[in-house]
Short mmCIF file of C-alpha atoms in Angstrom, two decimals:
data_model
loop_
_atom_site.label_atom_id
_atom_site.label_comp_id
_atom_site.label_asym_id
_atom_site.label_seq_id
_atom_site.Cartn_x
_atom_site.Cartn_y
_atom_site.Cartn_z
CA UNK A 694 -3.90 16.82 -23.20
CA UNK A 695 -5.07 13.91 -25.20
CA UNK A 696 -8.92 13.64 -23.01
CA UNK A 697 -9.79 10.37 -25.38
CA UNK A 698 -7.00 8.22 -25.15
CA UNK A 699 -7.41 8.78 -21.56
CA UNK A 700 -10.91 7.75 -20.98
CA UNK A 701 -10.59 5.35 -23.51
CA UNK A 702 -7.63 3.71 -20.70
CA UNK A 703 -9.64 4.71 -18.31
CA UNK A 704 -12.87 2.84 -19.52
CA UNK A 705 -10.45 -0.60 -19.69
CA UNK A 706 -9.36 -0.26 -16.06
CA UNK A 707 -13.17 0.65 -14.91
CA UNK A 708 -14.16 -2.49 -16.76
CA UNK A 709 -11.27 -4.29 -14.91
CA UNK A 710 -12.65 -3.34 -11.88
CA UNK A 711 -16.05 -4.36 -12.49
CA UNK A 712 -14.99 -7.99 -13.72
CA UNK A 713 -13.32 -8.53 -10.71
CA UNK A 714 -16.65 -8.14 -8.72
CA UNK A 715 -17.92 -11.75 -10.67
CA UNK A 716 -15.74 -13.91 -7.40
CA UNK A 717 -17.82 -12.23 -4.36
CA UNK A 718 -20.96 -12.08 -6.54
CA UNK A 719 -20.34 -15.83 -7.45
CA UNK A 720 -19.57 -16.49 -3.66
CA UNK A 721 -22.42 -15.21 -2.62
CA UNK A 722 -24.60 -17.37 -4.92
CA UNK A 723 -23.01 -20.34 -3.00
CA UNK A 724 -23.25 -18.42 0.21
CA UNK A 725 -27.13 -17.11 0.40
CA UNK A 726 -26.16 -14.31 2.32
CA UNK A 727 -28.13 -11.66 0.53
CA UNK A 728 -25.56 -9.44 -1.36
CA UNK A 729 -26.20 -11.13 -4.85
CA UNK A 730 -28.06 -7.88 -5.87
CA UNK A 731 -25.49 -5.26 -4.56
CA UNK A 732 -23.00 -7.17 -6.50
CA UNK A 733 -24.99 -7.59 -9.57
CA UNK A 734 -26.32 -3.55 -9.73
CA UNK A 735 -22.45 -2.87 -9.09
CA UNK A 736 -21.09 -4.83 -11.74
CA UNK A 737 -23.50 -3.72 -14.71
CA UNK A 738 -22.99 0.15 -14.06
CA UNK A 739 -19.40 -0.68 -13.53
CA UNK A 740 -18.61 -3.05 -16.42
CA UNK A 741 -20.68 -0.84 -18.83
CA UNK A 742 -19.75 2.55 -18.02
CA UNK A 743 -16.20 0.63 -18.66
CA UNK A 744 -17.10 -0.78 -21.63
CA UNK A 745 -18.81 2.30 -23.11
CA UNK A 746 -15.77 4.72 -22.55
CA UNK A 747 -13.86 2.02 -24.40
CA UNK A 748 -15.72 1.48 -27.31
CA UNK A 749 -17.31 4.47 -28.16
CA UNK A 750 -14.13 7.02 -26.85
CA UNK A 751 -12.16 6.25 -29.84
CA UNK A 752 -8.45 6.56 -28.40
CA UNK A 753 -5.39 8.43 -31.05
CA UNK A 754 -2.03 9.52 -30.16
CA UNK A 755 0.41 8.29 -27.70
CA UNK A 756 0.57 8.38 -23.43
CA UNK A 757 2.52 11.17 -23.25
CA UNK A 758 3.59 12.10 -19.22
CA UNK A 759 0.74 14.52 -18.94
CA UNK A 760 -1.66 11.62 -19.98
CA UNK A 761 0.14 9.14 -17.68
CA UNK A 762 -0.69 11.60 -14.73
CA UNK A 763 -4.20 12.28 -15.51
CA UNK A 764 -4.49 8.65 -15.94
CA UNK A 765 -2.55 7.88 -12.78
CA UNK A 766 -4.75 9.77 -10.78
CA UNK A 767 -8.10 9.24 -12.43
CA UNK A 768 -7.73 5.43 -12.32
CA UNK A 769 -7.00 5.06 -8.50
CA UNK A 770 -10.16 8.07 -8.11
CA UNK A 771 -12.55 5.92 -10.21
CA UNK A 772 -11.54 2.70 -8.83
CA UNK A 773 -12.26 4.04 -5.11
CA UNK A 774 -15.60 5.22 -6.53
CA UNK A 775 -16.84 1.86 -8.41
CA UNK A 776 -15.16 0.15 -5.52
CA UNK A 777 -17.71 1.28 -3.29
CA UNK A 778 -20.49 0.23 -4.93
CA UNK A 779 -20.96 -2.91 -3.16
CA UNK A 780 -21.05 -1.37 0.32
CA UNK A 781 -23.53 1.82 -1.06
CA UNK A 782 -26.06 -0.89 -2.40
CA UNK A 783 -25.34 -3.52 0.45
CA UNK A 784 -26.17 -0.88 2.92
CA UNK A 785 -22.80 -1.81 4.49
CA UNK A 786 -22.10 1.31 5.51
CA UNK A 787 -24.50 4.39 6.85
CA UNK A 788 -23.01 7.23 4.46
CA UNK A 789 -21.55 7.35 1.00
CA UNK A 790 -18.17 8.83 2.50
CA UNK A 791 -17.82 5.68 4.71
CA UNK A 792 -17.86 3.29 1.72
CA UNK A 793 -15.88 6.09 -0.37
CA UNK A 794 -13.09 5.85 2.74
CA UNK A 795 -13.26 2.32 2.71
CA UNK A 796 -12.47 1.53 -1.33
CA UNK A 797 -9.98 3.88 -1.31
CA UNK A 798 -8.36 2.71 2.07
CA UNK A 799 -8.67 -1.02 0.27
CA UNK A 800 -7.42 0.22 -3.01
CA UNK A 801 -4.35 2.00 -1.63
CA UNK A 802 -3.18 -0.80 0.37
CA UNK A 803 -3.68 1.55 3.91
CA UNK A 804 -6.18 -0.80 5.50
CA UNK A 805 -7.69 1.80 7.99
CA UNK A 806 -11.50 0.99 8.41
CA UNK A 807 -14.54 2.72 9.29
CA UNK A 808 -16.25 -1.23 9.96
CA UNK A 809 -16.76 -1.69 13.48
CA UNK A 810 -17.88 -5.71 13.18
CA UNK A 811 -16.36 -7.56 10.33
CA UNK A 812 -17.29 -10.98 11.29
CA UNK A 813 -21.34 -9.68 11.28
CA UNK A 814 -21.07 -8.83 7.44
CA UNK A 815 -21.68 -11.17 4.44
CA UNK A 816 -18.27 -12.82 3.14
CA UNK A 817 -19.06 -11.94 -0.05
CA UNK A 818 -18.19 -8.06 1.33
CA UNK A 819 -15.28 -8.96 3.51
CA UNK A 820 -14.13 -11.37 -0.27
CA UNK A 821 -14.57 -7.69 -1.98
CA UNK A 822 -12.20 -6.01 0.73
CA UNK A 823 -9.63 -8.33 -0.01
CA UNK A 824 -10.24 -8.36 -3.59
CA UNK A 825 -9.70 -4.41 -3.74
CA UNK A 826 -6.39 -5.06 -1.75
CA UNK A 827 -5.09 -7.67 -4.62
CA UNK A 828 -5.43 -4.89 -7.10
CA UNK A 829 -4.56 -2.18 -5.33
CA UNK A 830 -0.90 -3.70 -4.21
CA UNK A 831 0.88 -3.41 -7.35
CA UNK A 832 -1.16 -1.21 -8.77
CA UNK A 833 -4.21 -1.52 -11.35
CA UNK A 834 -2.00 0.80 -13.43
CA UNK A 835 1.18 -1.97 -13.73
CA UNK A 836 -2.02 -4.86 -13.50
CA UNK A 837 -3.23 -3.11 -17.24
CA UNK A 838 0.53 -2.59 -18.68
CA UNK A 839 0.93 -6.56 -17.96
CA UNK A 840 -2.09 -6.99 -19.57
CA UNK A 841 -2.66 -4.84 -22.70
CA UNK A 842 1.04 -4.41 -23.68
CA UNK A 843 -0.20 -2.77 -27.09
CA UNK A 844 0.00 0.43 -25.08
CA UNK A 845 3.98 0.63 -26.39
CA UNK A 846 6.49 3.78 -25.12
CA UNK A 847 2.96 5.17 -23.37
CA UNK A 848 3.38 2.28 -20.62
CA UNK A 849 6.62 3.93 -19.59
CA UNK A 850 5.11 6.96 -18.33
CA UNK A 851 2.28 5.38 -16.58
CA UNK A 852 4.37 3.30 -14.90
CA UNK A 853 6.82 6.03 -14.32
CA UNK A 854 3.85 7.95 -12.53
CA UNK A 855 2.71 4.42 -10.65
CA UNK A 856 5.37 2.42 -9.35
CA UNK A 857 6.82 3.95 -6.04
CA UNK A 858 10.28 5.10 -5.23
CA UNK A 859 13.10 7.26 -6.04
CA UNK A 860 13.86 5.16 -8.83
CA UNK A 861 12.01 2.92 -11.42
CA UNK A 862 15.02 0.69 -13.17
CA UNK A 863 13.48 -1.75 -15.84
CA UNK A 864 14.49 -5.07 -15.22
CA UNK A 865 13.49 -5.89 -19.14
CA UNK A 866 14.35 -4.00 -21.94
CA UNK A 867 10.16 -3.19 -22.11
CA UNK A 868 8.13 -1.86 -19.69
CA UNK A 869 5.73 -4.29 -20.26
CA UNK A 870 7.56 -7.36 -19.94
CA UNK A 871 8.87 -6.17 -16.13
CA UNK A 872 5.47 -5.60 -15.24
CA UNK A 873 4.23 -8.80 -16.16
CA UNK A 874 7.34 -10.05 -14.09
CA UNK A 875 6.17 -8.25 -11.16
CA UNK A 876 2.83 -10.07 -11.77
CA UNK A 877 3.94 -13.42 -11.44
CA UNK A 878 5.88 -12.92 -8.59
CA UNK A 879 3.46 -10.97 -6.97
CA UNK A 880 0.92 -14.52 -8.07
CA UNK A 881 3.37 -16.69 -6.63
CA UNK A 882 3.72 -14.96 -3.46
CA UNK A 883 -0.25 -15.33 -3.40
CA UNK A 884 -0.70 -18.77 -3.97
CA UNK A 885 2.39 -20.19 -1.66
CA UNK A 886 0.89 -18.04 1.03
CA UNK A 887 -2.62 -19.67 0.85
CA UNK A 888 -1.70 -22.91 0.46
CA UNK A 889 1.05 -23.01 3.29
CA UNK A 890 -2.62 -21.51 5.59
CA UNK A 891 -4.68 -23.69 4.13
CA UNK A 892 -1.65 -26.63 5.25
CA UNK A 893 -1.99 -24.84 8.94
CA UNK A 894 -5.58 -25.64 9.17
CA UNK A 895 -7.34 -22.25 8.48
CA UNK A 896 -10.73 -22.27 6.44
CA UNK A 897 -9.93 -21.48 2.52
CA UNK A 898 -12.14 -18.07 2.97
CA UNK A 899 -9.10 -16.54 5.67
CA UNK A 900 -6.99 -18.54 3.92
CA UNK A 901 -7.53 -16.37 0.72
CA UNK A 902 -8.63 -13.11 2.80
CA UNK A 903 -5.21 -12.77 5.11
CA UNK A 904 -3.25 -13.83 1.93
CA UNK A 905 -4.20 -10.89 -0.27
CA UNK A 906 -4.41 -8.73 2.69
CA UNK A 907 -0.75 -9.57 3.49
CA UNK A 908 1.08 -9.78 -0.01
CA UNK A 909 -0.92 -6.29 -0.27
CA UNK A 910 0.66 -4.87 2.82
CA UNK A 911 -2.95 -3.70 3.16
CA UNK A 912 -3.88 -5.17 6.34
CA UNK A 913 -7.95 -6.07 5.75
CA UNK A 914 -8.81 -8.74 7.81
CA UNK A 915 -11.48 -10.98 7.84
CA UNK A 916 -11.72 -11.32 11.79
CA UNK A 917 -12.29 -8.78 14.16
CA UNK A 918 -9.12 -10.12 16.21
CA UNK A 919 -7.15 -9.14 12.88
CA UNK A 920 -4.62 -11.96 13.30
CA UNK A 921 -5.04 -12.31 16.70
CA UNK A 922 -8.03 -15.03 15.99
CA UNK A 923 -5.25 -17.27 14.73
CA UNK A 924 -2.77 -19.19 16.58
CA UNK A 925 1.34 -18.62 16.56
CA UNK A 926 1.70 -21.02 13.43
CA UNK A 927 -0.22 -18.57 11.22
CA UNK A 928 1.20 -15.80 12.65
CA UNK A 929 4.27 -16.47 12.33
CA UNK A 930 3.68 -17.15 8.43
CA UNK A 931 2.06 -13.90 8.17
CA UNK A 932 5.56 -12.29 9.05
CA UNK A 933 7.71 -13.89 7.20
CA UNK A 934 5.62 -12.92 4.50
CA UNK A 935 4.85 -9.48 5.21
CA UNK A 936 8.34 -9.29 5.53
CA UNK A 937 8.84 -10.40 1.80
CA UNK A 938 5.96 -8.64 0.04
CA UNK A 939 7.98 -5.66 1.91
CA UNK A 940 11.03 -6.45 -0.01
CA UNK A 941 11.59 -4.87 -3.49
CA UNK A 942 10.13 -7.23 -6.06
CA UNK A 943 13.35 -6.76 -8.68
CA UNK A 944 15.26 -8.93 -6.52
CA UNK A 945 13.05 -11.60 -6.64
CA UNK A 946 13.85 -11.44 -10.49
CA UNK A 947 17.24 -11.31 -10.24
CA UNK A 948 17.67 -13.87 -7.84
CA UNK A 949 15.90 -16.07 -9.82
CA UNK A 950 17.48 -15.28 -12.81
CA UNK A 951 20.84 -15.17 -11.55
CA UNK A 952 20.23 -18.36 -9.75
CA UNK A 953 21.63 -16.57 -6.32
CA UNK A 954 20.08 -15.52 -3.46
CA UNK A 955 23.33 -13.55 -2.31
CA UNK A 956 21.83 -11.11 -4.55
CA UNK A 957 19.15 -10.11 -1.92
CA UNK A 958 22.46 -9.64 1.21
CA UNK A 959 24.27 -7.35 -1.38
CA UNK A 960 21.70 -5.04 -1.88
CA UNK A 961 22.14 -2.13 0.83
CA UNK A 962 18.60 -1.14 0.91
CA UNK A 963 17.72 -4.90 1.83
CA UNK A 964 20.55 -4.89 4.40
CA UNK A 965 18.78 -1.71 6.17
CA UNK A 966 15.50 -2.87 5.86
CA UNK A 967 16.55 -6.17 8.08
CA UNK A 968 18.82 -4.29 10.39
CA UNK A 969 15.64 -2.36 11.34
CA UNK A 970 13.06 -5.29 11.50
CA UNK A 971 15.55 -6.59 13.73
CA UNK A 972 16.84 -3.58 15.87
CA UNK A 973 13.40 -2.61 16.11
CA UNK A 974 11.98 -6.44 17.15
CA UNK A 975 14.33 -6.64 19.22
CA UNK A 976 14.34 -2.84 21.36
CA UNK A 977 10.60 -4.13 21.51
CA UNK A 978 11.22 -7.66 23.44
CA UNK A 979 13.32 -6.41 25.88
CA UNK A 980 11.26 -3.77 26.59
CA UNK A 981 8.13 -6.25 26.83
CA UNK A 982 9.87 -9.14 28.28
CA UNK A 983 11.50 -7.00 30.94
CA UNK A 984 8.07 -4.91 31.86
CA UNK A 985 6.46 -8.94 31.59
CA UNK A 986 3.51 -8.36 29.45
CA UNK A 987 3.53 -11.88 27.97
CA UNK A 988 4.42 -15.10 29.55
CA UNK A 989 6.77 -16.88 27.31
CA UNK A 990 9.80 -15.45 25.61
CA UNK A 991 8.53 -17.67 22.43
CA UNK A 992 5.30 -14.92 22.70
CA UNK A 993 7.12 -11.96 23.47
CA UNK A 994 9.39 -12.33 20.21
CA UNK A 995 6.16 -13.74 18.07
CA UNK A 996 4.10 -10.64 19.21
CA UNK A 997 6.87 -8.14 18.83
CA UNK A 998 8.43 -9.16 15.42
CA UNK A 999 5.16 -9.19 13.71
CA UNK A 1000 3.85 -5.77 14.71
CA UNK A 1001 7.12 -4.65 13.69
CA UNK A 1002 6.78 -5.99 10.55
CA UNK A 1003 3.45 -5.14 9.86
CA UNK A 1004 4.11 -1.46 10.92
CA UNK A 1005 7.04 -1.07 9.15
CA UNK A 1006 6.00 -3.23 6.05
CA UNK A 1007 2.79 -0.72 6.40
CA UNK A 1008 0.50 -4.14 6.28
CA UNK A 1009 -1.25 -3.03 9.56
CA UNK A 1010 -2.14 -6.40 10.25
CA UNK A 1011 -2.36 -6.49 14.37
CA UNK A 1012 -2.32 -9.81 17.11
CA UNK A 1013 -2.78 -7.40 20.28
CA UNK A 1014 -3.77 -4.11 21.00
CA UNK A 1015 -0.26 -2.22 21.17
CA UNK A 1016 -1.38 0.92 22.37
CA UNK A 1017 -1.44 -0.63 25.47
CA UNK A 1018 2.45 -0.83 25.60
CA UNK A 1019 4.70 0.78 27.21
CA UNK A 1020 5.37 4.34 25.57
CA UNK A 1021 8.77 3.73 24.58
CA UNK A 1022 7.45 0.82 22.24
CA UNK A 1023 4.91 3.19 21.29
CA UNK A 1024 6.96 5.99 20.07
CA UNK A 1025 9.05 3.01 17.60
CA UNK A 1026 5.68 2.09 16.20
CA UNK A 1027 5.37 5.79 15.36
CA UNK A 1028 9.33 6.11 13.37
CA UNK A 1029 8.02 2.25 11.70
CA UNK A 1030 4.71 4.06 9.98
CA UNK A 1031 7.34 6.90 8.78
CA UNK A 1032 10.05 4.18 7.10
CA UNK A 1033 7.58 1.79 4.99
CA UNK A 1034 8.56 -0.82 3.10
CA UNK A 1035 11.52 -1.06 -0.13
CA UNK A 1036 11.40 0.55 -3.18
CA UNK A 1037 9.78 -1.60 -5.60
CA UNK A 1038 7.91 -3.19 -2.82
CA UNK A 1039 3.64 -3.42 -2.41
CA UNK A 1040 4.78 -1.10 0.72
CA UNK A 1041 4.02 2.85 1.83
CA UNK A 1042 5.73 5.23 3.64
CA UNK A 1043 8.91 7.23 3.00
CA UNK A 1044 10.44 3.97 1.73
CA UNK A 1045 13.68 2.29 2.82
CA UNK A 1046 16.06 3.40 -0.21
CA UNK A 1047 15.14 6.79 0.36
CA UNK A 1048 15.66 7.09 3.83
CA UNK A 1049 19.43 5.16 3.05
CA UNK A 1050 20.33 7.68 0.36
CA UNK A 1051 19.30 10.93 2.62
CA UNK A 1052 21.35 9.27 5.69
CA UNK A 1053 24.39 8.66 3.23
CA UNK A 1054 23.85 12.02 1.95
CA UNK A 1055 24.31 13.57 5.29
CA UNK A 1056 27.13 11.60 6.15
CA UNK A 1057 28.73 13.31 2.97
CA UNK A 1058 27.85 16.20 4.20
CA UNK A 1059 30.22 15.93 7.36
CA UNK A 1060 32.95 14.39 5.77
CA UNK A 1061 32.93 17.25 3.80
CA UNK A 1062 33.16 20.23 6.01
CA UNK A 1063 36.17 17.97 7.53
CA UNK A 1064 37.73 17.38 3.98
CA UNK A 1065 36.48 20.63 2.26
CA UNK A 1066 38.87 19.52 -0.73
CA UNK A 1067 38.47 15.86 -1.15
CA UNK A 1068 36.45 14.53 -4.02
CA UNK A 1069 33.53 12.13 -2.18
CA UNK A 1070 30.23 10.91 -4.15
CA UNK A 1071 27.33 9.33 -3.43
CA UNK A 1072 26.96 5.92 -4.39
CA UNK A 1073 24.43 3.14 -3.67
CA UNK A 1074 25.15 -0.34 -4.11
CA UNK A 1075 27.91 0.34 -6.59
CA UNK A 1076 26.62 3.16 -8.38
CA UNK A 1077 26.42 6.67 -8.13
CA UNK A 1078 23.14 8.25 -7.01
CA UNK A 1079 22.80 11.42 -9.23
CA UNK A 1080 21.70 14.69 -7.98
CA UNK A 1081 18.47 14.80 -10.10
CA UNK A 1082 18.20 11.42 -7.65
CA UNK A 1083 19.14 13.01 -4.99
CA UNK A 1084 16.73 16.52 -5.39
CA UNK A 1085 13.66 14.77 -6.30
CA UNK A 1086 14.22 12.84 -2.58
CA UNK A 1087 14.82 15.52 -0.56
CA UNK A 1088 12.13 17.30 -2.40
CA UNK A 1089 9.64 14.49 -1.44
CA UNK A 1090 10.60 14.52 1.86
CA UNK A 1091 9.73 17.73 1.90
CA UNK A 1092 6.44 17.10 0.80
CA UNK A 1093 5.74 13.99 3.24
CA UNK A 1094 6.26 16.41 6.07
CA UNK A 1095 4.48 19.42 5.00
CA UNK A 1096 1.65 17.21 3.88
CA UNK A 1097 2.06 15.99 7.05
CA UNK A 1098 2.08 18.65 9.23
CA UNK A 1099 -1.10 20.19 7.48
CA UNK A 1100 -3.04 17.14 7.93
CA UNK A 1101 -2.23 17.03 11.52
CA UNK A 1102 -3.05 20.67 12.09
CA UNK A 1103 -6.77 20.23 10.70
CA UNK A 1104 -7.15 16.97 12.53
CA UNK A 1105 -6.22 18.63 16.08
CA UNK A 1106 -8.61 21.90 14.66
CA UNK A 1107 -11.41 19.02 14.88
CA UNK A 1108 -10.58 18.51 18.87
CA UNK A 1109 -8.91 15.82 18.43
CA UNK A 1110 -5.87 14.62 20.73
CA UNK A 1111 -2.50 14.84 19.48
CA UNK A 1112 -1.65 11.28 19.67
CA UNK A 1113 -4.58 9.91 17.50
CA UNK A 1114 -4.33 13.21 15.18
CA UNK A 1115 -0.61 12.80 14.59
CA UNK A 1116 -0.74 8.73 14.81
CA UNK A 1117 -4.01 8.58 12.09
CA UNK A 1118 -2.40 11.21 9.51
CA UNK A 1119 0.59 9.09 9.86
CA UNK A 1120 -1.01 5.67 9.69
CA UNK A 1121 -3.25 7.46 6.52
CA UNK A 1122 -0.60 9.06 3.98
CA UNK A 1123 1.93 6.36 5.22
CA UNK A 1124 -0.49 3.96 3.70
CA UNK A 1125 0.00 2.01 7.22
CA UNK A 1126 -3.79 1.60 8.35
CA UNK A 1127 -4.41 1.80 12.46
CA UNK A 1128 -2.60 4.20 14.65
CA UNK A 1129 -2.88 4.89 18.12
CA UNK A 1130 -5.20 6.04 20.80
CA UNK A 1131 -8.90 6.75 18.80
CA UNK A 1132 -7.47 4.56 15.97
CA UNK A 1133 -5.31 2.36 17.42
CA UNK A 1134 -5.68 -1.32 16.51
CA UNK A 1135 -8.60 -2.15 18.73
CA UNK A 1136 -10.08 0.83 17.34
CA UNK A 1137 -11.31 2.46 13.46
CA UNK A 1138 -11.72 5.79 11.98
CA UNK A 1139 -15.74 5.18 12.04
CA UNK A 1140 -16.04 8.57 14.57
CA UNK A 1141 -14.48 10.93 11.93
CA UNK A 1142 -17.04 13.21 10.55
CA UNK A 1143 -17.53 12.84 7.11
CA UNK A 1144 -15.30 15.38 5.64
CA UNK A 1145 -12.55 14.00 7.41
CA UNK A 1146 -12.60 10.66 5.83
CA UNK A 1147 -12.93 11.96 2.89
CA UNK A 1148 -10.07 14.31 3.80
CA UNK A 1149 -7.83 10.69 4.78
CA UNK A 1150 -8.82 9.11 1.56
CA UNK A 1151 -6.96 11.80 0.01
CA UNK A 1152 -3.66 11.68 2.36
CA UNK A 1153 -4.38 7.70 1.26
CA UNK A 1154 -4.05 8.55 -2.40
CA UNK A 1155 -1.34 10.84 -1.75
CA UNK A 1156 0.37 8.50 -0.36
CA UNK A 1157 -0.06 5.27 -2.40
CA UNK A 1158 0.94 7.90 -5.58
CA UNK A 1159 4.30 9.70 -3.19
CA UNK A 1160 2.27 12.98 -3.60
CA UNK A 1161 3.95 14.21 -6.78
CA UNK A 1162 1.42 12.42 -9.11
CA UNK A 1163 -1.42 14.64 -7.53
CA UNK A 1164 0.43 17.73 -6.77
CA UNK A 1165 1.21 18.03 -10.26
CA UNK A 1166 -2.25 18.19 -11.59
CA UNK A 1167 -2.92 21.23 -9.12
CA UNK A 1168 -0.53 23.23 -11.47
CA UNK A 1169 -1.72 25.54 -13.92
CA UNK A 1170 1.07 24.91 -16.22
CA UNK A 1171 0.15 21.56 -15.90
CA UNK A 1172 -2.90 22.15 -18.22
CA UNK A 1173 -1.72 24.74 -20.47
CA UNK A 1174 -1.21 23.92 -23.79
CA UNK A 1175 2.21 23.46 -25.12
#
C-alpha cells in the first residue's frame, strides 16, 4: 500500500472541500446572520490540513486498486468529517454525531436529517447542505479525476471503485476525459434547472438550494414543507428533473453526440426505468383518486408522479406526508427505495440495470429447464452480459440484503417498530432519505441515539460506495503485502 500517494490525494480533495466553504461564508457576509466565524474556523483547519498533506506528503508510484479503495473510502470519511465543521462550530446541532450524520447524509446524496426546523437556521447553513449535495452527486472522487487529470492509468481505478453500477464503460478513450463529460452535463443540468425556477418566480436562494438538491437526488431542502412550500409549476419541474438526473448520464453523451435522442428509447434499462415511474404513478392515482384524498385529478397525478419519482430516483424530495396513504401505496414506496435510480445515474439503491439483468437472468433460467439443450445467453441491449457481470450482481444483491437484514435487526433490538426500522435502514443504505412512520417525510432521524446515527451514516456510505468498496478494506488479505 502506497500510504503517501494516498494522503497526498487525499490532502487535494480535503482542500477541495474546504474551498468550497468560501460561497456560504461569502453569503453570510452579505447575509449578517452570524455564521461568518463557523465558516471561517472551518475553512482554515480544512484548507490547511488539505494543503499540508499535499505539499509536505510527497506522493511516488502509481493508484494501484488497493490505493483507489483506500482512497475511495477515506475521501467520502474525511469529507463527512470536514463537512461537519460548520454545524460543530455553528452550534447547529446538539452533538458531534448529529452534524457527523448530517455531512455524511449530504455527502452521500441520502438526504435523511436529524434538523427539525430548517427555515429557523442561517442560509448560509442550509447554502452548505446543498453545497455538500453538489459534490457528493457525482462524486468528489470523479469531481478530482475531471480536475487533476495528471493522475493517468491511477484515475481508472478510482473511478472503478467510485462510479456506481454493475458496469463502468468509458465513453472516451481516457478516464479523465468521460469524467469531465459527466461534469458538464451534470453543470448543465444545474444551471437549466435554476434558471427555469428562477423563470417560475422562486427566490434565487431555493432556486439554487432545490436545484442541487434535485440534480443530486439528495433531497435537502431549504423549506420545512420540502417541496410542498412551492406551488404545482415548480413541482412539476422538480420531476421532470429528478426524473433525468435519475437517468444514466452516458446517454446524455451519446445523444448529443450522435445527434439522436432515439438513443435514450433503445436503451432497455431506460425503457424499465419509465415503465416503472409510470406503472408505479399510475397504481398510485387510482388508488388515491379512487379512496379521494385530493380534489382534482390534475393533483392526484402531480402528487403521485413526483413521490414516485423522488422515491425511486432516491431524491427524497416530498410535497405531502405519504405515510398517511393508504397501505397499498405505502408498501410501493417501500419496492421504489429498493430499485434506485440507472446505472451511471447521481441515484442509490439496487439500481435499474441490475435489477433488469437479474430478472432476464431468471427468465433464462426457466427457459432452460424447458429447453435443457438449447443454447440461450444473456444479452443486454445487444450485447452479452458476461458471467463475471453477472456474479458480481448477484453477489451484491446478496450483500444489499444481508446488510440489510442486519441493520434492521439492531434497529428493532433498539425498540423500535418494524415499519420505521425496516423503512429507515431502507431509506439509509438505499441512499433514499425519509421513510415511514418515525421517519417518514413529516418526520427526521433526530430521536436516534447517537450510535445509531452514526450506525446510518455507515449504511449511507455503504450505500453511496454499493458496499464492496468498504467490505473490501475489512479483509486481511486486503492489507497484506504482495
Amino acid at each position: 500500500m502506497n500510504y503517501r500517494l494516498v494522503l497526498n490525494i487525499l490532502g487535494k480533495l480535503i482542500t477541495i472541500v474546504g474551498l468550497s466553504m468560501i460561497a456560504p461564508l461569502m453569503w453570510d457576509l452579505g447575509q449578517g446572520e452570524g455564521v461568518v466565524l463557523p465558516f471561517l474556523y472551518s475553512l482554515t483547519i480544512t484548507v490547511g490540513i488539505g494543503v499540508m498533506l499535499s505539499i509536505f506528503v510527497k506522493p511516488g508510484g502509481d493508484v494501484r486498486y488497493k490505493e483507489g479503495f483506500t482512497l475511495v473510502a477515506l475521501a467520502w470519511l474525511a469529507a463527512a468529517f470536514f463537512g461537519s465543521l460548520p454545524y460543530v462550530f455553528a452550534n447547529t446541532f446538539p452533538s458531534f454525531a448529529d452534524a457527523f450524520f448530517e455531512s455524511m447524509s449530504g455527502f452521500t446524496t441520502t438526504g435523511a436529517s436529524v434538523m427539525t426546523d430548517i427555515e429557523s437556521n442561517p442560509k448560509a447553513i442550509i447554502l452548505w447542505r446543498a453545497i455538500t449535495h453538489w459534490l457528493g452527486g457525482l462524486g468528489i472522487l470523479v469531481l478530482f479525476i475531471a480536475i487533476l487529470s495528471q493522475l493517468g492509468i491511477g484515475a481508472m481505478r478510482i473511478f472503478k471503485a467510485e462510479v456506481p453500477g454493475p458496469t463502468k464503460e468509458k465513453i472516451k478513450p481516457r478516464i479523465s476525459e468521460t469524467a469531465k463529460i459527466f461534469l458538464l452535463i451534470y453543470t448543465a443540468l444545474t444551471i437549466t434547472q435554476t434558471g427555469i425556477l428562477l423563470l417560475l418566480g422562486i427566490s434565487f436562494f431555493d432556486a439554487i438550494v432545490q436545484t442541487f438538491a434535485t440534480v443530486a437526488t439528495g433531497g435537502f431542502s431549504s423549506r420545512n414543507e420540502s417541496i410542498g412550500a412551492f406551488g404545482p409549476a415548480v413541482q412539476w419541474t422538480i420531476t421532470v428533473f429528478m426524473f433525468l438526473a435519475g437517468t444514466n448520464f452516458a446517454l446524455y453523451y451519446l445523444a448529443i453526440l450522435g445527434k439522436k435522442p432515439a438513443v435514450f428509447w433503445q436503451n432497455e434499462e431506460f425503457r424499465l426505468y419509465t415503465y416503472i415511474t409510470l406503472a408505479a404513478g399510475g397504481i398510485i392515482s387510482v388508488v388515491l383518486w379512487w379512496t379521494g384524498y385530493y380534489e382534482s385529478g390534475e393533483e392526484t397525478l402531480r402528487t403521485s408522479l413526483f413521490q414516485v419519482v423522488s422515491i425511486l430516483t432516491t431524491t427524497g424530495f416530498a410535497t405531502v406526508d405519504y405515510d398517511q396513504w393508504p397501505l397499498l401505496t405505502k408498501g410501493i414506496i417501500i419496492m421504489l427505495m429498493f430499485v434506485g435510480g440507472c446505472v451511471g445515474s447521481t441515484g442509490g439503491g439496487l439500481k435499474v440495470g441490475r435489477l433488469l439483468i437479474m430478472s432476464k437472468q431468471t427468465l433464462l433460467e426457466l427457459n432452460r429447464a424447458i429447453h435443457p439443450r438449447a443454447y440461450l445467453s444473456l444479452k443486454v441491449n445487444g450485447r452479452t452480459v458476461e458471467q463475471e457481470v453477472l456474479a458480481s450482481i448477484f453477489q451484491f444483491f446478496y450483500l444489499y440484503i444481508l446488510v440489510f437484514m442486519l441493520a434492521a435487526i439492531y434497529m428493532t433490538g433498539l425498540g423500535i417498530d418494524l415499519i420505521t426500522s425496516f423503512s429507515a435502514v431502507a431509506a439509509s443504505i438505499g441512499n433514499v432519505g425519509p421513510g415511514l412512520g418515525l421517519v417518514g417525510p413529516a418526520e427526521n432521524f433526530a430521536f436516534l441515539p447517537w450510535h445509531a446515527k452514526y450506525v446510518h451514516s455507515l449504511l449511507m456510505l455503504l450505500g453511496r460506495l454499493e458496499i464492496y468498496t468498504i467490505l473490501v478494506l475489512l479483509l486481511p488479505g486486503f492489507w497484506r503485502r504482495v
